[in-house]
Amino acid sequence: MSAEPILPSLLPDSAQLSERDVVVGGVSLRDLAATYGTPLFVYDEATLRSRCREAASAFDDGVAFAAKSFLCGAMARLAFEEGLCIDVATGGELDVVLRSGVPASRIIVHGNNKSHDELERALAVGVHRLVIDSFDEIDRIRSLVSTTKPLDCLVRVTPGVEAHTHEYVRTGQEDSKFGFSVATGDARRAVLELRAISGVTLHGVHAHIGSQIFDLAGFRESLGVLADFVKHDGFDELCVGGGLGVAYVAGERAPSITEWASAMRTGARELGLDSSMRLLAEPGRAIVAQAGITLYSVGVVKPVSQRTYVAVDGGMSDNPRPVLYGSGYEVFDVSRPLAERSQSARLVGKHCESGDVLIDEAWLPELTGVGDVIATPVTGAYGYAMASNYNRVPRPAVVFVADGHAREVLRRETFDDLARLEV
Ligand code: LLP
């Protein structure tokens, strides 16, 4: 067996492949590896901007980029510039977005366990929306809202929908730590409690059924549950959350953001929702995944009797998704992108555990050797965002490329960075 050369459809929009190089945003991946070292996250600004614009035009104003998928100041500013709000899930994410200069009036705050301090800051800066998740949170809001500014909210409901995706990234089902159950009446009770708090304006409902979803049927089902609230309570805002899937490997096909929005609009019409109702979403992965590529250097090629291990200079600390969710990826040699990938290998990292596998059965060009720079595409979402310092491995740098220029937006961590918390 062997694999065809890497599919261009898995690469960023601006990628150009030639016999000996891949150029993204007008910059050679080989040059980037030489300049910034590896591992390195490379993001194509053209892809990021085009996905943001697509979301901004497909949904109504208030559609947000889910910062949890990849966040730094440059990313927050880019999404804001392209017309999106930013959805944050913690005080830390809120802080990054505020420091980036994005106005609070474009920030949506989520979280199933927002602390008193997180709520206080969100209220003090005046965020666009706070998405209410529990009765305990409503109690905290009650004590905070009178002493600060008025608060604009959505209520998060659990629609009782089982998305067809990995169990760890499913959130719409009844048995969930997120939101208020519709089936038990909690969601209805939450609406009444929130409406009774002066200073709180409840604009509508929100649901997020899960992540990496290819089948739009689950979103359609969730929309039906949300539509009941919107009609019954006279709300004018409905957010179907994030969760649109992306293709990671050859053979996968995901709906585009435009197709997703259009299915939601058709659904809303069929459900009899007023055309003035604001239809919103919060894509994360669909905005950033395909824009990002990780570059690694091969350090060891070790044939054993069962297979060959190819070890790179990163691993589960920069991409924990294969270990956490069994997610598949592809790999290619940046100096031979058009070559047939006829060498099978297990692509592993440098961490001190056998589970540190990036690709269980990877296909690389014949004679891939020490020093070669290889790349895993579609690593823009939940890679850097979930990166760790396991084994005290410093986090990679992140560069954005556009119009023939690269700019470092996050520098590589150093051992001094790792030592800074020692007291
Ligand atoms: N909105 C809410 C309320 C969410 O909880 C999430 C993701 C999103 C939006 C964005 O979802 P996306 O469009 O990116 O699928 N670490 C996992 C994904 C966890 C997603 C958690 N919430 C992974 O690597 O697959």
Coordinates of N, CA and C in Angstrom, one line a residue, residues 308-411:
T308 N 8.3 1.0 11.3 CA 9.4 2.0 11.4 C 8.8 3.2 12.3
Y309 N 9.5 3.6 13.2 CA 9.1 4.8 14.0 C 9.9 6.0 13.5
V310 N 9.1 7.1 13.1 CA 9.7 8.3 12.8 C 9.4 9.3 13.9
A311 N 10.5 9.8 14.6 CA 10.3 10.7 15.7 C 10.6 12.1 15.3
V312 N 9.7 13.0 15.7 CA 9.9 14.5 15.4 C 10.1 15.2 16.7
D313 N 10.4 16.5 16.6 CA 10.8 17.3 17.7 C 9.7 18.0 18.5
G314 N 8.4 17.5 18.3 CA 7.3 17.9 19.1 C 6.5 16.7 19.6
G315 N 5.2 16.7 19.4 CA 4.4 15.6 19.8 C 3.2 15.9 20.6
M316 N 2.8 15.1 21.6 CA 1.6 15.3 22.2 C 1.5 16.6 23.0
S317 N 2.6 17.3 23.2 CA 2.5 18.6 23.8 C 2.0 19.7 22.9
D318 N 2.2 19.6 21.6 CA 1.7 20.6 20.6 C 0.5 20.1 19.9
N319 N 0.2 18.8 19.9 CA -1.0 18.3 19.3 C -1.5 17.0 20.1
P320 N -2.3 17.3 21.2 CA -2.8 16.2 22.0 C -4.0 15.5 21.4
R321 N -4.5 16.0 20.3 CA -5.8 15.4 19.8 C -5.7 14.0 19.4
P322 N -4.6 13.5 18.8 CA -4.6 12.0 18.5 C -4.7 11.2 19.7
V323 N -4.0 11.6 20.8 CA -4.1 10.9 22.0 C -5.4 11.0 22.7
L324 N -6.0 12.2 22.7 CA -7.2 12.4 23.4 C -8.4 11.8 22.7
Y325 N -8.5 12.0 21.4 CA -9.7 11.7 20.7 C -9.5 10.6 19.6
G326 N -8.3 10.2 19.5 CA -8.0 9.2 18.4 C -8.1 9.9 17.0
S327 N -7.8 11.2 17.0 CA -8.0 12.0 15.7 C -6.9 11.6 14.7
G328 N -7.3 11.6 13.5 CA -6.4 11.3 12.4 C -5.8 12.5 11.8
Y329 N -4.6 12.4 11.3 CA -3.9 13.5 10.6 C -3.2 12.9 9.4
E330 N -2.7 13.8 8.5 CA -1.8 13.3 7.4 C -0.5 14.1 7.6
V331 N 0.5 13.6 6.9 CA 1.8 14.3 7.0 C 2.4 14.3 5.6
F332 N 3.2 15.3 5.3 CA 4.0 15.4 4.0 C 5.3 16.0 4.3
D333 N 6.2 15.7 3.3 CA 7.6 16.3 3.4 C 7.6 17.6 2.6
V334 N 7.9 18.7 3.3 CA 7.8 20.0 2.7 C 8.7 20.2 1.5
S335 N 9.8 19.4 1.4 CA 10.7 19.5 0.2 C 10.3 18.5 -0.9
R336 N 9.3 17.7 -0.7 CA 8.9 16.7 -1.7 C 7.3 16.6 -1.7
P337 N 6.6 17.7 -1.8 CA 5.1 17.6 -1.6 C 4.4 16.8 -2.7
L338 N 5.0 16.7 -3.8 CA 4.3 16.0 -4.9 C 4.7 14.5 -5.0
A339 N 5.6 14.1 -4.1 CA 6.1 12.7 -4.2 C 5.0 11.8 -3.7
E340 N 5.0 10.6 -4.3 CA 4.1 9.6 -3.7 C 4.6 9.2 -2.3
R341 N 3.7 9.0 -1.4 CA 4.1 8.6 0.0 C 4.0 7.1 0.1
S342 N 5.2 6.5 -0.1 CA 5.2 5.0 -0.1 C 5.8 4.4 1.1
Q343 N 6.3 5.2 2.0 CA 6.9 4.6 3.2 C 5.9 4.8 4.4
S344 N 5.6 3.6 5.0 CA 4.6 3.6 6.1 C 5.5 3.7 7.4
A345 N 5.0 4.5 8.3 CA 5.7 4.7 9.6 C 4.7 5.1 10.7
R346 N 5.1 4.9 11.9 CA 4.4 5.5 13.0 C 5.0 6.8 13.4
L347 N 4.3 7.9 13.2 CA 4.9 9.2 13.5 C 4.7 9.5 15.0
V348 N 5.8 9.7 15.7 CA 5.8 9.9 17.2 C 6.5 11.1 17.5
G349 N 6.3 11.6 18.8 CA 6.9 12.8 19.3 C 8.2 12.4 20.1
K350 N 8.6 13.4 20.9 CA 9.8 13.3 21.7 C 9.5 13.1 23.2
H351 N 8.2 12.9 23.5 CA 7.8 12.8 24.9 C 8.1 11.4 25.5
C352 N 8.2 11.4 26.8 CA 8.7 10.2 27.5 C 7.5 9.3 27.8
E353 N 6.7 8.9 26.7 CA 5.7 7.9 26.9 C 5.3 7.3 25.6
S354 N 5.0 6.0 25.6 CA 4.7 5.3 24.3 C 3.5 5.8 23.6
G355 N 2.5 6.4 24.4 CA 1.3 6.9 23.8 C 1.5 8.2 23.0
D356 N 2.7 8.7 23.0 CA 3.0 10.0 22.3 C 3.0 9.8 20.8
V357 N 1.8 9.5 20.2 CA 1.8 9.2 18.8 C 1.0 10.3 18.1
L358 N 1.6 10.8 17.0 CA 0.9 11.9 16.2 C 0.0 11.2 15.2
I359 N 0.6 10.2 14.5 CA -0.1 9.5 13.4 C 0.2 8.0 13.6
D360 N -0.8 7.2 13.8 CA -0.5 5.8 14.0 C 0.1 5.1 12.8
E361 N -0.6 5.3 11.6 CA 0.0 4.8 10.4 C 0.1 6.0 9.4
A362 N 1.3 6.5 9.4 CA 1.6 7.7 8.5 C 2.2 7.2 7.2
W363 N 2.0 8.0 6.2 CA 2.6 7.7 4.9 C 3.5 8.9 4.5
L364 N 4.8 8.5 4.3 CA 5.8 9.5 3.9 C 6.5 9.1 2.7
P365 N 7.1 10.1 2.0 CA 7.9 9.6 0.8 C 9.0 8.7 1.2
E366 N 9.4 7.8 0.3 CA 10.5 6.9 0.6 C 11.8 7.6 1.0
L367 N 12.5 7.0 1.9 CA 13.8 7.6 2.4 C 13.7 8.9 3.2
T368 N 12.6 9.0 3.9 CA 12.5 10.2 4.8 C 13.5 10.0 5.9
G369 N 14.3 11.0 6.1 CA 15.5 10.8 7.0 C 15.6 11.9 8.0
V370 N 16.6 11.7 8.8 CA 17.0 12.7 9.9 C 17.2 14.0 9.3
G371 N 16.6 15.1 9.9 CA 16.8 16.4 9.4 C 15.8 16.9 8.4
D372 N 15.0 16.0 7.9 CA 13.9 16.4 7.0 C 12.9 17.2 7.7
V373 N 12.3 18.2 7.0 CA 11.2 18.9 7.6 C 9.9 18.4 7.1
I374 N 9.1 17.9 8.0 CA 7.8 17.4 7.6 C 6.7 18.2 8.2
A375 N 5.5 18.1 7.6 CA 4.4 19.0 8.1 C 3.1 18.2 8.3
T376 N 2.4 18.5 9.3 CA 1.0 18.0 9.5 C 0.0 19.1 9.2
P377 N -0.8 19.0 8.2 CA -1.8 20.0 7.9 C -3.0 19.9 8.7
V378 N -3.9 20.9 8.6 CA -5.1 21.0 9.4 C -4.9 20.9 10.9
T379 N -3.8 21.7 11.4 CA -3.5 21.7 12.8 C -3.7 23.0 13.4
G380 N -4.6 23.8 12.8 CA -4.8 25.2 13.3 C -5.7 25.3 14.5
A381 N -6.5 24.2 14.7 CA -7.5 24.3 15.8 C -7.2 23.3 16.9
Y382 N -7.2 23.8 18.1 CA -7.0 22.9 19.3 C -5.7 22.2 19.3
G383 N -4.7 22.8 18.7 CA -3.3 22.3 18.8 C -2.6 23.2 19.7
Y384 N -2.2 24.4 19.2 CA -1.6 25.4 20.1 C -2.4 25.7 21.3
A385 N -3.8 25.7 21.0 CA -4.7 26.1 22.1 C -4.6 25.1 23.3
M386 N -4.4 23.8 23.0 CA -4.3 22.8 24.0 C -2.9 22.4 24.3
A387 N -1.9 23.1 23.8 CA -0.5 22.8 24.0 C -0.1 22.8 25.4
S388 N 0.8 21.9 25.8 CA 1.2 21.9 27.2 C 2.7 21.9 27.3
N389 N 3.3 22.0 28.5 CA 4.7 21.9 28.7 C 5.1 20.5 29.2
Y390 N 4.3 19.5 28.9 CA 4.7 18.2 29.4 C 6.1 17.9 29.1
N391 N 6.8 17.2 30.0 CA 8.2 17.0 29.9 C 9.0 18.2 29.8
R392 N 8.4 19.3 30.3 CA 9.1 20.7 30.2 C 9.5 21.0 28.8
V393 N 8.7 20.7 27.8 CA 9.0 21.0 26.4 C 8.4 22.4 26.2
P394 N 9.2 23.4 25.7 CA 8.7 24.7 25.5 C 7.7 24.7 24.3
R395 N 6.7 25.6 24.4 CA 5.7 25.6 23.3 C 6.4 26.2 22.1
P396 N 5.9 25.7 20.9 CA 6.5 26.3 19.6 C 6.1 27.7 19.4
A397 N 6.8 28.3 18.4 CA 6.4 29.7 18.0 C 5.2 29.6 17.0
V398 N 4.6 30.7 16.8 CA 3.5 30.8 15.8 C 3.7 31.9 14.9
V399 N 3.7 31.6 13.6 CA 3.8 32.7 12.6 C 2.6 32.8 11.7
F400 N 2.3 34.0 11.4 CA 1.2 34.3 10.4 C 1.9 34.7 9.1
V401 N 1.5 34.1 7.9 CA 2.1 34.5 6.6 C 1.0 35.1 5.7
A402 N 1.4 36.1 5.0 CA 0.5 36.8 4.0 C 1.4 37.6 3.1
D403 N 1.0 37.6 1.8 CA 1.6 38.5 0.8 C 3.1 38.4 0.8
G404 N 3.7 37.3 1.0 CA 5.1 37.1 0.9 C 5.9 37.4 2.2
H405 N 5.1 37.7 3.3 CA 5.8 38.1 4.5 C 5.3 37.2 5.7
A406 N 6.3 36.9 6.6 CA 5.9 36.1 7.8 C 6.0 37.1 9.0
R407 N 5.1 37.0 9.9 CA 5.3 37.7 11.2 C 5.0 36.8 12.3
E408 N 6.0 36.8 13.2 CA 5.9 36.0 14.4 C 4.8 36.6 15.3
V409 N 3.8 35.8 15.7 CA 2.7 36.4 16.6 C 2.8 35.8 18.0
L410 N 3.5 34.7 18.1 CA 3.8 34.2 19.4 C 5.2 33.6 19.3
R411 N 6.1 34.1 20.2 CA 7.5 33.6 20.1 C 7.6 32.2 20.7

